[in-house]
Amino acid sequence: LTEAIEISYELKMLITAKKKKAGILDFDFPETKIKLDENGHPTAIEKYERYGSMKIIEEFMILANESVGELFSKLPFVYRVHPVPDEDDVEKLRTTLNIFGFKVPYKTLTPKILADILREIQWNPKEKLLQKLILRSLEKAIYSEENVGHFWLNLEYYSHFTSPIRRYPDLQIHRIIKEKLSWKLDKKRTEHYQDILKSVSKHTSESERKAEKLEYAVKDLMICKYYESRIGEEFEGIISGMIESWFFVELENTAEGFVSIEQVGKVVWK
């Protein structure tokens, strides 16, 4: 067991060094775990525990996805792409971070620059808020039949091959890979994939966004149900974001809600 722990620690350190050198954006937002009773009512809101072993497995999965994306890049394929941030979004981020004392160089924004900023804000009391501001400046990753690279991971090739949650894009490229390995990917089948992959990518990207919205809605509903019987109690939290007339507050268990500026006088500040 001791030897396994030592190996795990060494692998974790190697992964950290690799990400630092490669300029990979390493956001670390806590995930929410909602416990339910036998009737489906929430009984607890907690943070998911994140172990070093999980990060090691994630790194192996990224490596597999990168390798497969590159290996089959000369075939019709579905990639997981993350476009370069829009110039207007970069300028807004530059202005916002400057308010907090962090500089974004006036040159082409690269993953390495953002990764350096993320390391710079570590241990800052506003770290989570600043991470979210950076994240919101980035476009969302999508599926595409055209490989334009993955800005977030700073990779030229990336696909969803490992399929831990059985995504349809994974299944689609599994079919292509199987046909290629079994010598069935002839001209007719290649043209078939060339014809359908654009619509497949568009449909799966749209379906993913719908699924995410539903997931967020269900999580918010369960959090509201959990706290509806706790109105009047006091909780510690941090301001995690702000929009006109509202600001967001995140509690220690990751539950997040917003407060109207008009209600500021009712909030107990510490």
CSV table of N, CA and C in Angstrom, one decimal, residues 10-69:
chain,number,residue,atom,x,y,z
A,10,GLU,N,4.0,10.3,-7.1
A,10,GLU,CA,5.0,10.6,-8.1
A,10,GLU,C,4.3,10.9,-9.5
A,11,LEU,N,3.2,10.1,-9.8
A,11,LEU,CA,2.5,10.3,-11.0
A,11,LEU,C,1.8,11.7,-11.0
A,12,LYS,N,1.2,12.0,-9.8
A,12,LYS,CA,0.5,13.2,-9.7
A,12,LYS,C,1.5,14.4,-9.9
A,13,MET,N,2.7,14.3,-9.3
A,13,MET,CA,3.7,15.4,-9.5
A,13,MET,C,4.1,15.5,-11.0
A,14,LEU,N,4.2,14.4,-11.7
A,14,LEU,CA,4.6,14.4,-13.1
A,14,LEU,C,3.5,15.0,-13.9
A,15,ILE,N,2.2,14.7,-13.5
A,15,ILE,CA,1.1,15.3,-14.3
A,15,ILE,C,1.1,16.9,-14.1
A,16,THR,N,1.3,17.3,-12.8
A,16,THR,CA,1.3,18.7,-12.5
A,16,THR,C,2.4,19.4,-13.3
A,17,ALA,N,3.6,18.8,-13.4
A,17,ALA,CA,4.8,19.4,-14.1
A,17,ALA,C,4.4,19.4,-15.6
A,18,LYS,N,3.8,18.4,-16.1
A,18,LYS,CA,3.5,18.3,-17.5
A,18,LYS,C,2.5,19.4,-17.9
A,19,LYS,N,1.5,19.6,-17.1
A,19,LYS,CA,0.5,20.6,-17.3
A,19,LYS,C,1.1,22.0,-17.3
A,20,LYS,N,2.0,22.2,-16.3
A,20,LYS,CA,2.7,23.5,-16.2
A,20,LYS,C,3.5,23.8,-17.5
A,21,LYS,N,4.2,22.8,-18.0
A,21,LYS,CA,5.1,23.0,-19.1
A,21,LYS,C,4.3,23.2,-20.4
A,22,ALA,N,3.2,22.4,-20.5
A,22,ALA,CA,2.4,22.4,-21.7
A,22,ALA,C,1.4,23.6,-21.8
A,23,GLY,N,1.2,24.3,-20.6
A,23,GLY,CA,0.3,25.4,-20.6
A,23,GLY,C,-1.2,24.9,-20.6
A,24,ILE,N,-1.5,23.8,-20.0
A,24,ILE,CA,-2.9,23.3,-19.9
A,24,ILE,C,-3.6,24.1,-18.9
A,25,LEU,N,-4.9,24.5,-19.2
A,25,LEU,CA,-5.7,25.3,-18.3
A,25,LEU,C,-6.3,24.3,-17.3
A,26,ASP,N,-5.9,24.4,-16.0
A,26,ASP,CA,-6.3,23.5,-15.0
A,26,ASP,C,-7.2,24.1,-14.0
A,27,PHE,N,-8.5,24.2,-14.4
A,27,PHE,CA,-9.6,24.7,-13.5
A,27,PHE,C,-9.9,23.6,-12.5
A,28,ASP,N,-10.2,23.9,-11.3
A,28,ASP,CA,-10.5,22.9,-10.3
A,28,ASP,C,-11.7,23.4,-9.5
A,29,PHE,N,-12.9,23.4,-10.2
A,29,PHE,CA,-14.1,23.7,-9.5
A,29,PHE,C,-14.7,22.5,-8.8
A,30,PRO,N,-15.1,22.7,-7.5
A,30,PRO,CA,-15.7,21.5,-6.8
A,30,PRO,C,-17.0,21.1,-7.4
A,31,GLU,N,-17.3,19.8,-7.5
A,31,GLU,CA,-18.6,19.3,-8.0
A,31,GLU,C,-19.5,19.1,-6.8
A,32,THR,N,-20.8,19.2,-7.1
A,32,THR,CA,-21.8,19.1,-6.0
A,32,THR,C,-22.3,17.6,-6.0
A,33,LYS,N,-22.4,17.1,-4.8
A,33,LYS,CA,-23.0,15.8,-4.5
A,33,LYS,C,-24.3,16.0,-3.7
A,34,ILE,N,-25.4,15.5,-4.3
A,34,ILE,CA,-26.7,15.7,-3.6
A,34,ILE,C,-27.2,14.3,-3.2
A,35,LYS,N,-27.3,14.1,-1.9
A,35,LYS,CA,-27.8,12.9,-1.3
A,35,LYS,C,-29.4,12.9,-1.2
A,36,LEU,N,-30.0,11.8,-1.6
A,36,LEU,CA,-31.5,11.7,-1.6
A,36,LEU,C,-31.9,10.6,-0.7
A,37,ASP,N,-33.1,10.8,-0.1
A,37,ASP,CA,-33.7,9.7,0.6
A,37,ASP,C,-34.5,8.8,-0.3
A,38,GLU,N,-35.2,7.8,0.3
A,38,GLU,CA,-35.9,6.8,-0.5
A,38,GLU,C,-37.0,7.4,-1.3
A,39,ASN,N,-37.5,8.6,-0.9
A,39,ASN,CA,-38.6,9.3,-1.6
A,39,ASN,C,-38.1,10.3,-2.6
A,40,GLY,N,-36.7,10.4,-2.8
A,40,GLY,CA,-36.2,11.3,-3.7
A,40,GLY,C,-36.0,12.8,-3.2
A,41,HIS,N,-36.1,12.9,-1.9
A,41,HIS,CA,-35.9,14.3,-1.4
A,41,HIS,C,-34.5,14.5,-0.9
A,42,PRO,N,-33.9,15.6,-1.2
A,42,PRO,CA,-32.5,15.8,-0.8
A,42,PRO,C,-32.3,15.9,0.7
A,43,THR,N,-31.3,15.2,1.2
A,43,THR,CA,-31.0,15.1,2.6
A,43,THR,C,-29.7,15.8,3.0
A,44,ALA,N,-28.8,16.0,2.0
A,44,ALA,CA,-27.5,16.6,2.2
A,44,ALA,C,-27.0,17.1,0.9
A,45,ILE,N,-26.2,18.3,1.0
A,45,ILE,CA,-25.5,18.8,-0.2
A,45,ILE,C,-24.0,18.8,0.2
A,46,GLU,N,-23.2,18.1,-0.5
A,46,GLU,CA,-21.8,18.0,-0.2
A,46,GLU,C,-20.9,18.2,-1.4
A,47,LYS,N,-19.6,18.4,-1.1
A,47,LYS,CA,-18.6,18.4,-2.2
A,47,LYS,C,-18.2,17.0,-2.5
A,48,TYR,N,-18.0,16.7,-3.8
A,48,TYR,CA,-17.5,15.5,-4.2
A,48,TYR,C,-16.0,15.4,-3.8
A,49,GLU,N,-15.6,14.3,-3.2
A,49,GLU,CA,-14.2,14.2,-2.9
A,49,GLU,C,-13.4,14.0,-4.2
A,50,ARG,N,-12.3,14.7,-4.3
A,50,ARG,CA,-11.4,14.6,-5.5
A,50,ARG,C,-10.1,14.0,-5.0
A,51,TYR,N,-9.8,12.8,-5.4
A,51,TYR,CA,-8.5,12.1,-5.0
A,51,TYR,C,-7.5,12.2,-6.1
A,52,GLY,N,-6.2,12.1,-5.7
A,52,GLY,CA,-5.1,12.2,-6.7
A,52,GLY,C,-5.3,11.1,-7.7
A,53,SER,N,-5.8,9.9,-7.4
A,53,SER,CA,-5.9,8.8,-8.3
A,53,SER,C,-6.9,9.2,-9.4
A,54,MET,N,-7.9,10.0,-9.1
A,54,MET,CA,-8.9,10.4,-10.1
A,54,MET,C,-8.2,11.3,-11.2
A,55,LYS,N,-7.3,12.2,-10.7
A,55,LYS,CA,-6.6,13.1,-11.7
A,55,LYS,C,-5.7,12.2,-12.6
A,56,ILE,N,-5.1,11.2,-12.0
A,56,ILE,CA,-4.2,10.3,-12.8
A,56,ILE,C,-5.0,9.6,-13.9
A,57,ILE,N,-6.2,9.1,-13.5
A,57,ILE,CA,-7.0,8.4,-14.5
A,57,ILE,C,-7.5,9.4,-15.6
A,58,GLU,N,-7.8,10.7,-15.2
A,58,GLU,CA,-8.2,11.7,-16.2
A,58,GLU,C,-7.1,12.0,-17.1
A,59,GLU,N,-5.9,12.0,-16.6
A,59,GLU,CA,-4.7,12.3,-17.5
A,59,GLU,C,-4.5,11.2,-18.5
A,60,PHE,N,-4.7,9.9,-18.1
A,60,PHE,CA,-4.6,8.8,-19.0
A,60,PHE,C,-5.7,8.9,-20.1
A,61,MET,N,-6.9,9.3,-19.7
A,61,MET,CA,-8.0,9.4,-20.6
A,61,MET,C,-7.7,10.5,-21.7
A,62,ILE,N,-7.1,11.6,-21.2
A,62,ILE,CA,-6.8,12.7,-22.1
A,62,ILE,C,-5.7,12.3,-23.1
A,63,LEU,N,-4.8,11.5,-22.6
A,63,LEU,CA,-3.7,11.0,-23.5
A,63,LEU,C,-4.3,10.1,-24.5
A,64,ALA,N,-5.2,9.2,-24.1
A,64,ALA,CA,-5.8,8.3,-25.1
A,64,ALA,C,-6.6,9.0,-26.1
A,65,ASN,N,-7.4,10.0,-25.7
A,65,ASN,CA,-8.2,10.8,-26.6
A,65,ASN,C,-7.3,11.6,-27.6
A,66,GLU,N,-6.2,12.1,-27.1
A,66,GLU,CA,-5.3,12.8,-28.0
A,66,GLU,C,-4.7,11.9,-29.0
A,67,SER,N,-4.2,10.7,-28.6
A,67,SER,CA,-3.6,9.8,-29.4
A,67,SER,C,-4.5,9.3,-30.5
A,68,VAL,N,-5.7,8.9,-30.2
A,68,VAL,CA,-6.7,8.4,-31.1
A,68,VAL,C,-7.1,9.5,-32.1
A,69,GLY,N,-7.2,10.8,-31.6
A,69,GLY,CA,-7.5,11.9,-32.5
A,69,GLY,C,-6.5,12.1,-33.6
